[in-house]
Short mmCIF file of N, CA, C and O in Angstrom, two decimals:
data_model
loop_
_atom_site.label_atom_id
_atom_site.label_comp_id
_atom_site.label_asym_id
_atom_site.label_seq_id
_atom_site.Cartn_x
_atom_site.Cartn_y
_atom_site.Cartn_z
N MET A 65 97.94 111.48 91.90
CA MET A 65 99.04 112.11 91.21
C MET A 65 98.89 111.85 89.72
O MET A 65 98.52 110.77 89.31
N ARG A 66 99.20 112.82 88.93
CA ARG A 66 99.03 112.67 87.48
C ARG A 66 100.18 111.88 86.86
O ARG A 66 101.26 111.80 87.41
N ASN A 67 99.89 111.35 85.71
CA ASN A 67 100.90 110.59 84.97
C ASN A 67 101.92 111.56 84.38
O ASN A 67 101.56 112.55 83.74
N ILE A 68 103.20 111.29 84.60
CA ILE A 68 104.25 112.16 84.08
C ILE A 68 104.67 111.62 82.72
O ILE A 68 105.16 110.51 82.61
N THR A 69 104.44 112.43 81.69
CA THR A 69 104.73 111.98 80.33
C THR A 69 105.92 112.70 79.70
O THR A 69 106.30 112.39 78.59
N SER A 70 106.46 113.69 80.39
CA SER A 70 107.65 114.36 79.86
C SER A 70 108.52 114.82 81.02
O SER A 70 108.05 115.00 82.15
N PHE A 71 109.79 115.04 80.72
CA PHE A 71 110.72 115.47 81.75
C PHE A 71 110.37 116.85 82.29
O PHE A 71 110.68 117.16 83.43
N GLU A 72 109.72 117.68 81.50
CA GLU A 72 109.39 119.02 81.95
C GLU A 72 108.52 119.00 83.20
O GLU A 72 108.66 119.85 84.08
N HIS A 73 107.64 118.02 83.30
CA HIS A 73 106.77 117.92 84.48
C HIS A 73 107.56 117.58 85.73
O HIS A 73 107.11 117.85 86.85
N LEU A 74 108.73 117.00 85.58
CA LEU A 74 109.54 116.65 86.75
C LEU A 74 110.00 117.90 87.50
O LEU A 74 110.21 117.85 88.71
N TYR A 75 110.14 119.01 86.80
CA TYR A 75 110.51 120.26 87.47
C TYR A 75 109.42 120.73 88.41
O TYR A 75 109.69 121.49 89.34
N ASP A 76 108.18 120.29 88.21
CA ASP A 76 107.08 120.63 89.12
C ASP A 76 107.29 120.00 90.50
O ASP A 76 106.62 120.39 91.45
N LEU A 77 108.18 119.04 90.59
CA LEU A 77 108.42 118.35 91.86
C LEU A 77 109.48 119.05 92.71
O LEU A 77 109.79 118.58 93.81
N LYS A 78 109.99 120.15 92.24
CA LYS A 78 111.03 120.88 92.98
C LYS A 78 110.56 121.16 94.40
O LYS A 78 109.43 121.60 94.62
N GLY A 79 111.44 120.86 95.34
CA GLY A 79 111.12 121.12 96.75
C GLY A 79 110.42 119.98 97.46
O GLY A 79 110.30 119.99 98.68
N HIS A 80 109.95 118.99 96.72
CA HIS A 80 109.33 117.83 97.35
C HIS A 80 110.40 116.98 98.04
O HIS A 80 111.57 117.03 97.68
N ILE A 81 109.97 116.19 98.99
CA ILE A 81 110.88 115.36 99.78
C ILE A 81 110.82 113.92 99.29
O ILE A 81 109.75 113.30 99.30
N LEU A 82 111.98 113.39 98.89
CA LEU A 82 112.10 112.03 98.40
C LEU A 82 113.03 111.25 99.33
O LEU A 82 114.14 111.71 99.62
N VAL A 83 112.57 110.09 99.79
CA VAL A 83 113.39 109.20 100.59
C VAL A 83 113.60 107.92 99.79
O VAL A 83 112.64 107.32 99.31
N VAL A 84 114.87 107.52 99.64
CA VAL A 84 115.19 106.29 98.93
C VAL A 84 115.85 105.33 99.92
O VAL A 84 116.91 105.64 100.47
N LEU A 85 115.19 104.21 100.14
CA LEU A 85 115.79 103.14 100.94
C LEU A 85 116.60 102.28 99.99
O LEU A 85 116.10 101.87 98.94
N GLY A 86 117.83 102.01 100.36
CA GLY A 86 118.76 101.37 99.43
C GLY A 86 119.37 102.42 98.53
O GLY A 86 119.73 102.16 97.40
N GLY A 87 119.50 103.63 99.05
CA GLY A 87 119.93 104.77 98.24
C GLY A 87 121.41 105.07 98.27
O GLY A 87 121.83 106.11 97.78
N SER A 88 122.22 104.17 98.82
CA SER A 88 123.65 104.48 98.93
C SER A 88 124.44 104.12 97.68
O SER A 88 125.52 104.64 97.45
N TYR A 89 123.92 103.20 96.86
CA TYR A 89 124.59 102.85 95.61
C TYR A 89 123.60 102.20 94.66
O TYR A 89 122.44 101.98 95.01
N GLY A 90 124.04 101.90 93.45
CA GLY A 90 123.19 101.24 92.46
C GLY A 90 122.05 102.12 91.99
O GLY A 90 122.16 103.34 91.93
N ILE A 91 120.93 101.48 91.69
CA ILE A 91 119.78 102.22 91.16
C ILE A 91 119.24 103.23 92.16
O ILE A 91 118.80 104.31 91.79
N GLY A 92 119.32 102.91 93.45
CA GLY A 92 118.88 103.87 94.47
C GLY A 92 119.68 105.15 94.43
O GLY A 92 119.13 106.26 94.48
N LYS A 93 120.99 105.05 94.31
CA LYS A 93 121.86 106.22 94.21
C LYS A 93 121.58 106.98 92.92
O LYS A 93 121.55 108.22 92.92
N ASP A 94 121.33 106.26 91.83
CA ASP A 94 121.00 106.93 90.57
C ASP A 94 119.69 107.72 90.68
O ASP A 94 119.58 108.82 90.14
N ILE A 95 118.71 107.16 91.37
CA ILE A 95 117.44 107.87 91.58
C ILE A 95 117.68 109.15 92.37
O ILE A 95 117.14 110.21 92.04
N ILE A 96 118.49 109.06 93.41
CA ILE A 96 118.84 110.25 94.21
C ILE A 96 119.47 111.32 93.31
O ILE A 96 119.07 112.49 93.33
N ASP A 97 120.45 110.91 92.51
CA ASP A 97 121.17 111.86 91.65
C ASP A 97 120.23 112.54 90.65
O ASP A 97 120.29 113.76 90.45
N ILE A 98 119.35 111.76 90.04
CA ILE A 98 118.41 112.32 89.06
C ILE A 98 117.41 113.25 89.74
O ILE A 98 117.13 114.34 89.25
N ALA A 99 116.89 112.83 90.88
CA ALA A 99 115.91 113.65 91.59
C ALA A 99 116.51 114.99 92.00
O ALA A 99 115.84 116.03 91.91
N GLN A 100 117.74 114.99 92.42
CA GLN A 100 118.40 116.25 92.80
C GLN A 100 118.52 117.19 91.61
O GLN A 100 118.39 118.41 91.77
N LYS A 101 118.72 116.66 90.43
CA LYS A 101 118.81 117.50 89.23
C LYS A 101 117.49 118.21 88.96
O LYS A 101 117.48 119.27 88.33
N PHE A 102 116.39 117.62 89.40
CA PHE A 102 115.08 118.24 89.20
C PHE A 102 114.61 119.02 90.42
O PHE A 102 113.47 119.45 90.49
N GLY A 103 115.50 119.19 91.41
CA GLY A 103 115.20 120.05 92.54
C GLY A 103 114.51 119.40 93.72
O GLY A 103 114.06 120.10 94.63
N LEU A 104 114.40 118.09 93.73
CA LEU A 104 113.82 117.43 94.90
C LEU A 104 114.85 117.41 96.02
O LEU A 104 116.06 117.33 95.78
N LYS A 105 114.38 117.47 97.24
CA LYS A 105 115.24 117.30 98.40
C LYS A 105 115.27 115.81 98.70
O LYS A 105 114.21 115.20 98.87
N THR A 106 116.45 115.23 98.76
CA THR A 106 116.55 113.78 98.83
C THR A 106 117.24 113.31 100.10
O THR A 106 118.10 114.00 100.65
N TYR A 107 116.84 112.11 100.50
CA TYR A 107 117.46 111.42 101.63
C TYR A 107 117.68 109.97 101.24
O TYR A 107 116.77 109.32 100.74
N ALA A 108 118.90 109.49 101.46
CA ALA A 108 119.23 108.10 101.20
C ALA A 108 119.33 107.36 102.53
O ALA A 108 120.09 107.76 103.40
N LEU A 109 118.54 106.31 102.66
CA LEU A 109 118.61 105.45 103.85
C LEU A 109 119.10 104.09 103.40
O LEU A 109 118.66 103.58 102.36
N SER A 110 119.98 103.50 104.17
CA SER A 110 120.53 102.19 103.82
C SER A 110 121.13 101.55 105.06
O SER A 110 121.21 102.19 106.12
N ARG A 111 121.58 100.32 104.90
CA ARG A 111 122.25 99.66 106.03
C ARG A 111 123.46 100.46 106.48
O ARG A 111 123.75 100.52 107.67
N SER A 112 124.15 101.10 105.54
CA SER A 112 125.34 101.88 105.91
C SER A 112 124.98 103.13 106.72
O SER A 112 125.82 103.66 107.43
N SER A 113 123.71 103.56 106.65
CA SER A 113 123.27 104.69 107.47
C SER A 113 122.44 104.22 108.67
O SER A 113 121.81 105.03 109.35
N GLY A 114 122.42 102.91 108.89
CA GLY A 114 121.73 102.37 110.06
C GLY A 114 120.29 101.95 109.83
O GLY A 114 119.57 101.63 110.78
N VAL A 115 119.84 101.95 108.58
CA VAL A 115 118.46 101.55 108.29
C VAL A 115 118.48 100.26 107.48
O VAL A 115 119.04 100.20 106.39
N ASN A 116 117.85 99.25 108.03
CA ASN A 116 117.74 97.94 107.39
C ASN A 116 116.26 97.66 107.19
O ASN A 116 115.51 97.65 108.17
N VAL A 117 115.83 97.42 105.96
CA VAL A 117 114.41 97.22 105.69
C VAL A 117 113.84 95.99 106.39
O VAL A 117 112.63 95.88 106.57
N ALA A 118 114.71 95.08 106.82
CA ALA A 118 114.25 93.91 107.57
C ALA A 118 113.97 94.25 109.03
O ALA A 118 113.41 93.44 109.75
N ASP A 119 114.34 95.46 109.45
CA ASP A 119 114.16 95.92 110.82
C ASP A 119 113.18 97.09 110.84
O ASP A 119 113.57 98.23 110.57
N PRO A 120 111.91 96.82 111.15
CA PRO A 120 110.91 97.89 111.11
C PRO A 120 111.25 99.10 111.98
O PRO A 120 110.99 100.24 111.59
N GLU A 121 111.86 98.86 113.12
CA GLU A 121 112.20 99.97 114.02
C GLU A 121 113.21 100.92 113.37
O GLU A 121 113.11 102.14 113.53
N SER A 122 114.17 100.38 112.62
CA SER A 122 115.15 101.26 111.96
C SER A 122 114.50 102.09 110.85
O SER A 122 114.86 103.25 110.67
N ILE A 123 113.55 101.51 110.14
CA ILE A 123 112.80 102.27 109.12
C ILE A 123 112.01 103.39 109.80
O ILE A 123 112.04 104.54 109.36
N LYS A 124 111.31 103.02 110.85
CA LYS A 124 110.50 104.00 111.60
C LYS A 124 111.37 105.16 112.07
O LYS A 124 111.02 106.33 111.89
N ASN A 125 112.51 104.84 112.66
CA ASN A 125 113.41 105.89 113.16
C ASN A 125 113.94 106.76 112.03
O ASN A 125 114.00 107.99 112.16
N GLY A 126 114.32 106.14 110.91
CA GLY A 126 114.83 106.90 109.78
C GLY A 126 113.80 107.87 109.21
O GLY A 126 114.10 109.04 108.96
N LEU A 127 112.58 107.38 109.00
CA LEU A 127 111.53 108.24 108.45
C LEU A 127 111.10 109.31 109.45
O LEU A 127 110.85 110.46 109.06
N GLU A 128 111.03 108.96 110.73
CA GLU A 128 110.68 109.95 111.76
C GLU A 128 111.68 111.10 111.79
O GLU A 128 111.30 112.27 111.91
N GLU A 129 112.95 110.76 111.69
CA GLU A 129 114.00 111.79 111.71
C GLU A 129 113.85 112.75 110.53
O GLU A 129 113.95 113.97 110.69
N ILE A 130 113.58 112.22 109.37
CA ILE A 130 113.38 113.06 108.18
C ILE A 130 112.12 113.90 108.34
O ILE A 130 112.12 115.11 108.05
N TYR A 131 111.04 113.28 108.82
CA TYR A 131 109.79 114.01 109.00
C TYR A 131 109.94 115.16 110.00
O TYR A 131 109.43 116.26 109.78
N LYS A 132 110.66 114.91 111.09
CA LYS A 132 110.87 115.97 112.08
C LYS A 132 111.62 117.15 111.48
O LYS A 132 111.35 118.30 111.81
N LYS A 133 112.53 116.86 110.57
CA LYS A 133 113.32 117.92 109.93
C LYS A 133 112.52 118.64 108.85
O LYS A 133 112.58 119.86 108.73
N GLU A 134 111.79 117.88 108.03
CA GLU A 134 111.14 118.45 106.84
C GLU A 134 109.64 118.72 107.01
O GLU A 134 109.06 119.44 106.21
N HIS A 135 109.02 118.09 107.99
CA HIS A 135 107.57 118.21 108.25
C HIS A 135 106.72 117.62 107.14
O HIS A 135 105.53 117.93 107.03
N ARG A 136 107.33 116.79 106.30
CA ARG A 136 106.59 116.11 105.24
C ARG A 136 107.51 115.09 104.56
O ARG A 136 108.73 115.24 104.58
N ILE A 137 106.90 114.08 103.98
CA ILE A 137 107.60 113.14 103.10
C ILE A 137 106.66 112.90 101.93
O ILE A 137 105.52 112.48 102.12
N ASP A 138 107.12 113.21 100.73
CA ASP A 138 106.27 113.13 99.55
C ASP A 138 106.39 111.82 98.78
O ASP A 138 105.41 111.34 98.23
N PHE A 139 107.60 111.30 98.73
CA PHE A 139 107.85 110.08 97.95
C PHE A 139 108.81 109.17 98.70
O PHE A 139 109.79 109.64 99.27
N VAL A 140 108.50 107.89 98.66
CA VAL A 140 109.40 106.88 99.22
C VAL A 140 109.65 105.86 98.12
O VAL A 140 108.71 105.34 97.50
N VAL A 141 110.93 105.59 97.88
CA VAL A 141 111.33 104.59 96.90
C VAL A 141 112.16 103.55 97.64
O VAL A 141 113.08 103.90 98.37
N ASN A 142 111.81 102.28 97.45
CA ASN A 142 112.55 101.20 98.08
C ASN A 142 113.29 100.40 97.02
O ASN A 142 112.68 99.73 96.20
N THR A 143 114.62 100.51 97.04
CA THR A 143 115.45 99.71 96.14
C THR A 143 116.32 98.73 96.93
O THR A 143 117.17 98.06 96.35
N ALA A 144 116.11 98.68 98.23
CA ALA A 144 116.92 97.81 99.10
C ALA A 144 116.64 96.35 98.78
O ALA A 144 115.48 95.93 98.72
N ALA A 145 117.70 95.59 98.57
CA ALA A 145 117.55 94.17 98.27
C ALA A 145 118.89 93.48 98.45
O ALA A 145 119.94 94.13 98.48
N ILE A 146 118.83 92.17 98.56
CA ILE A 146 120.05 91.37 98.56
C ILE A 146 119.90 90.26 97.53
O ILE A 146 118.80 89.81 97.24
N LEU A 147 121.02 89.83 97.00
CA LEU A 147 121.03 88.73 96.05
C LEU A 147 122.19 87.82 96.42
O LEU A 147 123.34 88.25 96.45
N THR A 148 121.87 86.59 96.73
CA THR A 148 122.89 85.61 97.03
C THR A 148 123.24 84.92 95.72
O THR A 148 122.37 84.35 95.06
N HIS A 149 124.48 84.99 95.34
CA HIS A 149 124.93 84.46 94.05
C HIS A 149 125.26 82.98 94.14
O HIS A 149 126.41 82.57 94.01
N LYS A 150 124.23 82.20 94.38
CA LYS A 150 124.40 80.75 94.36
C LYS A 150 123.04 80.11 94.15
O LYS A 150 122.01 80.74 94.34
N ALA A 151 123.06 78.88 93.76
CA ALA A 151 121.82 78.15 93.52
C ALA A 151 121.04 78.00 94.82
O ALA A 151 121.62 77.86 95.90
N LEU A 152 119.72 78.06 94.72
CA LEU A 152 118.87 77.89 95.89
C LEU A 152 119.19 76.61 96.64
O LEU A 152 119.23 76.59 97.87
N SER A 153 119.47 75.55 95.91
CA SER A 153 119.77 74.27 96.54
C SER A 153 121.08 74.30 97.33
O SER A 153 121.31 73.45 98.19
N SER A 154 121.91 75.32 97.09
CA SER A 154 123.17 75.46 97.81
C SER A 154 123.08 76.47 98.95
O SER A 154 124.03 76.64 99.70
N MET A 155 121.96 77.16 99.05
CA MET A 155 121.81 78.18 100.09
C MET A 155 121.46 77.54 101.42
O MET A 155 120.70 76.58 101.47
N SER A 156 121.99 78.13 102.48
CA SER A 156 121.63 77.68 103.82
C SER A 156 120.25 78.23 104.19
O SER A 156 119.76 79.18 103.56
N GLN A 157 119.66 77.68 105.20
CA GLN A 157 118.36 78.18 105.68
C GLN A 157 118.49 79.64 106.12
O GLN A 157 117.56 80.43 105.93
N GLU A 158 119.63 80.00 106.69
CA GLU A 158 119.85 81.38 107.13
C GLU A 158 119.89 82.32 105.93
O GLU A 158 119.33 83.42 105.97
N GLU A 159 120.55 81.91 104.85
CA GLU A 159 120.61 82.75 103.65
C GLU A 159 119.24 82.90 103.01
O GLU A 159 118.87 84.00 102.56
N ILE A 160 118.47 81.84 102.99
CA ILE A 160 117.11 81.90 102.45
C ILE A 160 116.26 82.84 103.30
O ILE A 160 115.54 83.70 102.78
N ALA A 161 116.34 82.68 104.62
CA ALA A 161 115.55 83.51 105.53
C ALA A 161 115.93 84.99 105.39
O ALA A 161 115.05 85.86 105.37
N GLU A 162 117.22 85.28 105.25
CA GLU A 162 117.66 86.66 105.10
C GLU A 162 117.14 87.25 103.78
O GLU A 162 116.68 88.39 103.74
N SER A 163 117.19 86.47 102.72
CA SER A 163 116.71 86.92 101.43
C SER A 163 115.21 87.27 101.50
O SER A 163 114.78 88.31 101.01
N ILE A 164 114.44 86.40 102.11
CA ILE A 164 113.00 86.65 102.26
C ILE A 164 112.76 87.86 103.15
O ILE A 164 111.91 88.71 102.86
N SER A 165 113.52 87.95 104.23
CA SER A 165 113.35 89.04 105.17
C SER A 165 113.60 90.40 104.54
O SER A 165 112.87 91.36 104.78
N VAL A 166 114.63 90.49 103.73
CA VAL A 166 114.96 91.77 103.09
C VAL A 166 114.11 92.00 101.85
O VAL A 166 113.49 93.05 101.70
N ASN A 167 114.06 91.03 100.95
CA ASN A 167 113.45 91.25 99.63
C ASN A 167 111.93 91.25 99.64
O ASN A 167 111.32 91.92 98.81
N TYR A 168 111.32 90.50 100.53
CA TYR A 168 109.85 90.47 100.58
C TYR A 168 109.33 91.23 101.80
O TYR A 168 108.63 92.23 101.67
N ILE A 169 109.69 90.74 102.97
CA ILE A 169 109.17 91.36 104.19
C ILE A 169 109.65 92.81 104.30
O ILE A 169 108.90 93.68 104.75
N GLY A 170 110.88 93.08 103.84
CA GLY A 170 111.38 94.45 103.85
C GLY A 170 110.51 95.40 103.05
O GLY A 170 110.23 96.52 103.49
N ALA A 171 110.05 94.96 101.89
CA ALA A 171 109.17 95.81 101.07
C ALA A 171 107.85 96.06 101.78
O ALA A 171 107.31 97.18 101.73
N VAL A 172 107.33 95.04 102.45
CA VAL A 172 106.08 95.20 103.22
C VAL A 172 106.31 96.16 104.38
O VAL A 172 105.48 97.04 104.66
N ASN A 173 107.44 96.02 105.07
CA ASN A 173 107.77 96.92 106.18
C ASN A 173 107.81 98.37 105.70
O ASN A 173 107.22 99.26 106.34
N VAL A 174 108.50 98.61 104.60
CA VAL A 174 108.61 99.98 104.08
C VAL A 174 107.22 100.53 103.75
O VAL A 174 106.89 101.66 104.12
N ALA A 175 106.41 99.75 103.08
CA ALA A 175 105.07 100.22 102.71
C ALA A 175 104.23 100.56 103.94
O ALA A 175 103.60 101.62 104.00
N ALA A 176 104.24 99.68 104.92
CA ALA A 176 103.42 99.90 106.11
C ALA A 176 103.89 101.10 106.92
O ALA A 176 103.07 101.91 107.39
N ILE A 177 105.18 101.26 107.05
CA ILE A 177 105.71 102.35 107.88
C ILE A 177 105.66 103.68 107.15
O ILE A 177 105.42 104.73 107.77
N ALA A 178 105.82 103.68 105.84
CA ALA A 178 105.76 104.92 105.07
C ALA A 178 104.34 105.42 104.87
O ALA A 178 104.12 106.62 104.64
N TYR A 179 103.38 104.53 104.94
CA TYR A 179 101.99 104.88 104.61
C TYR A 179 101.47 106.15 105.31
O TYR A 179 100.92 107.03 104.64
N PRO A 180 101.60 106.28 106.63
CA PRO A 180 101.05 107.49 107.27
C PRO A 180 101.63 108.79 106.74
O PRO A 180 100.92 109.79 106.59
N TYR A 181 102.92 108.79 106.44
CA TYR A 181 103.56 109.99 105.90
C TYR A 181 103.04 110.30 104.50
O TYR A 181 102.76 111.45 104.17
N LEU A 182 102.93 109.26 103.68
CA LEU A 182 102.49 109.44 102.30
C LEU A 182 101.00 109.76 102.23
O LEU A 182 100.56 110.49 101.34
N LYS A 183 100.23 109.25 103.17
CA LYS A 183 98.80 109.57 103.22
C LYS A 183 98.61 111.06 103.45
O LYS A 183 97.78 111.70 102.79
N ASP A 184 99.41 111.63 104.35
CA ASP A 184 99.30 113.06 104.67
C ASP A 184 99.59 113.95 103.47
O ASP A 184 99.00 115.01 103.32
N THR A 185 100.52 113.53 102.62
CA THR A 185 100.93 114.36 101.48
C THR A 185 100.33 113.89 100.16
O THR A 185 100.63 114.46 99.12
N HIS A 186 99.49 112.85 100.22
CA HIS A 186 98.99 112.21 99.00
C HIS A 186 100.17 111.80 98.13
O HIS A 186 100.13 111.93 96.90
N GLY A 187 101.21 111.31 98.79
CA GLY A 187 102.45 110.95 98.12
C GLY A 187 102.40 109.57 97.49
O GLY A 187 101.35 108.92 97.41
N SER A 188 103.57 109.11 97.08
CA SER A 188 103.67 107.85 96.36
C SER A 188 104.79 106.97 96.91
O SER A 188 105.81 107.47 97.38
N LEU A 189 104.56 105.67 96.78
CA LEU A 189 105.54 104.66 97.15
C LEU A 189 105.89 103.87 95.90
O LEU A 189 105.01 103.49 95.13
N LEU A 190 107.18 103.62 95.71
CA LEU A 190 107.64 102.81 94.60
C LEU A 190 108.58 101.75 95.15
O LEU A 190 109.58 102.08 95.79
N ASN A 191 108.26 100.49 94.93
CA ASN A 191 109.11 99.37 95.34
C ASN A 191 109.74 98.76 94.10
O ASN A 191 109.04 98.43 93.15
N PHE A 192 111.04 98.58 94.13
CA PHE A 192 111.75 97.91 93.06
C PHE A 192 111.92 96.45 93.44
O PHE A 192 112.15 96.13 94.60
N ALA A 193 111.85 95.58 92.46
CA ALA A 193 112.11 94.16 92.67
C ALA A 193 113.11 93.72 91.60
O ALA A 193 113.13 94.24 90.50
N SER A 194 113.90 92.75 91.93
CA SER A 194 114.91 92.26 91.01
C SER A 194 114.30 91.27 90.04
O SER A 194 113.44 90.47 90.40
N SER A 195 114.78 91.29 88.82
CA SER A 195 114.34 90.29 87.84
C SER A 195 115.09 88.99 88.02
O SER A 195 114.81 88.01 87.33
N SER A 196 116.02 88.94 88.95
CA SER A 196 116.80 87.72 89.14
C SER A 196 115.96 86.57 89.66
O SER A 196 116.35 85.42 89.55
N TYR A 197 114.77 86.86 90.18
CA TYR A 197 113.89 85.79 90.65
C TYR A 197 113.49 84.84 89.53
O TYR A 197 113.12 83.70 89.77
N ASN A 198 113.55 85.29 88.30
CA ASN A 198 113.09 84.41 87.20
C ASN A 198 114.21 83.57 86.60
O ASN A 198 114.02 82.95 85.57
N SER A 199 115.35 83.55 87.23
CA SER A 199 116.46 82.73 86.75
C SER A 199 116.35 81.32 87.32
O SER A 199 117.12 80.91 88.17
N TRP A 200 115.35 80.60 86.89
CA TRP A 200 115.07 79.27 87.45
C TRP A 200 116.20 78.28 87.22
O TRP A 200 116.32 77.31 87.94
N SER A 201 117.07 78.56 86.25
CA SER A 201 118.18 77.64 86.00
C SER A 201 119.15 77.58 87.17
O SER A 201 119.93 76.65 87.30
N THR A 202 119.10 78.60 88.06
CA THR A 202 120.03 78.62 89.19
C THR A 202 119.47 77.90 90.41
O THR A 202 120.11 77.86 91.43
N ILE A 203 118.28 77.35 90.31
CA ILE A 203 117.70 76.68 91.48
C ILE A 203 118.45 75.41 91.80
O ILE A 203 118.67 75.06 92.94
N LEU A 204 118.83 74.65 90.80
CA LEU A 204 119.44 73.35 91.06
C LEU A 204 120.92 73.35 91.01
O LEU A 204 121.70 73.88 90.60
#
């Protein structure tokens, strides 16, 4: 895919299929809104729609349903994440495990499950990560 250097090239994406995991609010919802303005057909998958990136089967089912309807998936964006607002030293093992499961393993799950669809269309995957990981002052 070529490098997009101006907004005009975004209109070339009209009719392409974009799936955003974590697309119900925040940056994921903003991506959906912007993509629709440029004519992309969009789908938002999230825990509220039954798709949890920590659950590979739910990702598989969500993408399969879209593929059956559209016969293609061109772009997958993963913005799904969780942030526990407390110091690491105060987090329970369950909270730590959930954070790793969603924020790290979830991104791997999305990449692995989306790959066959994106390979067929020579599409793209974009994973977002939070910059909150560098707030080392909150560890103690």
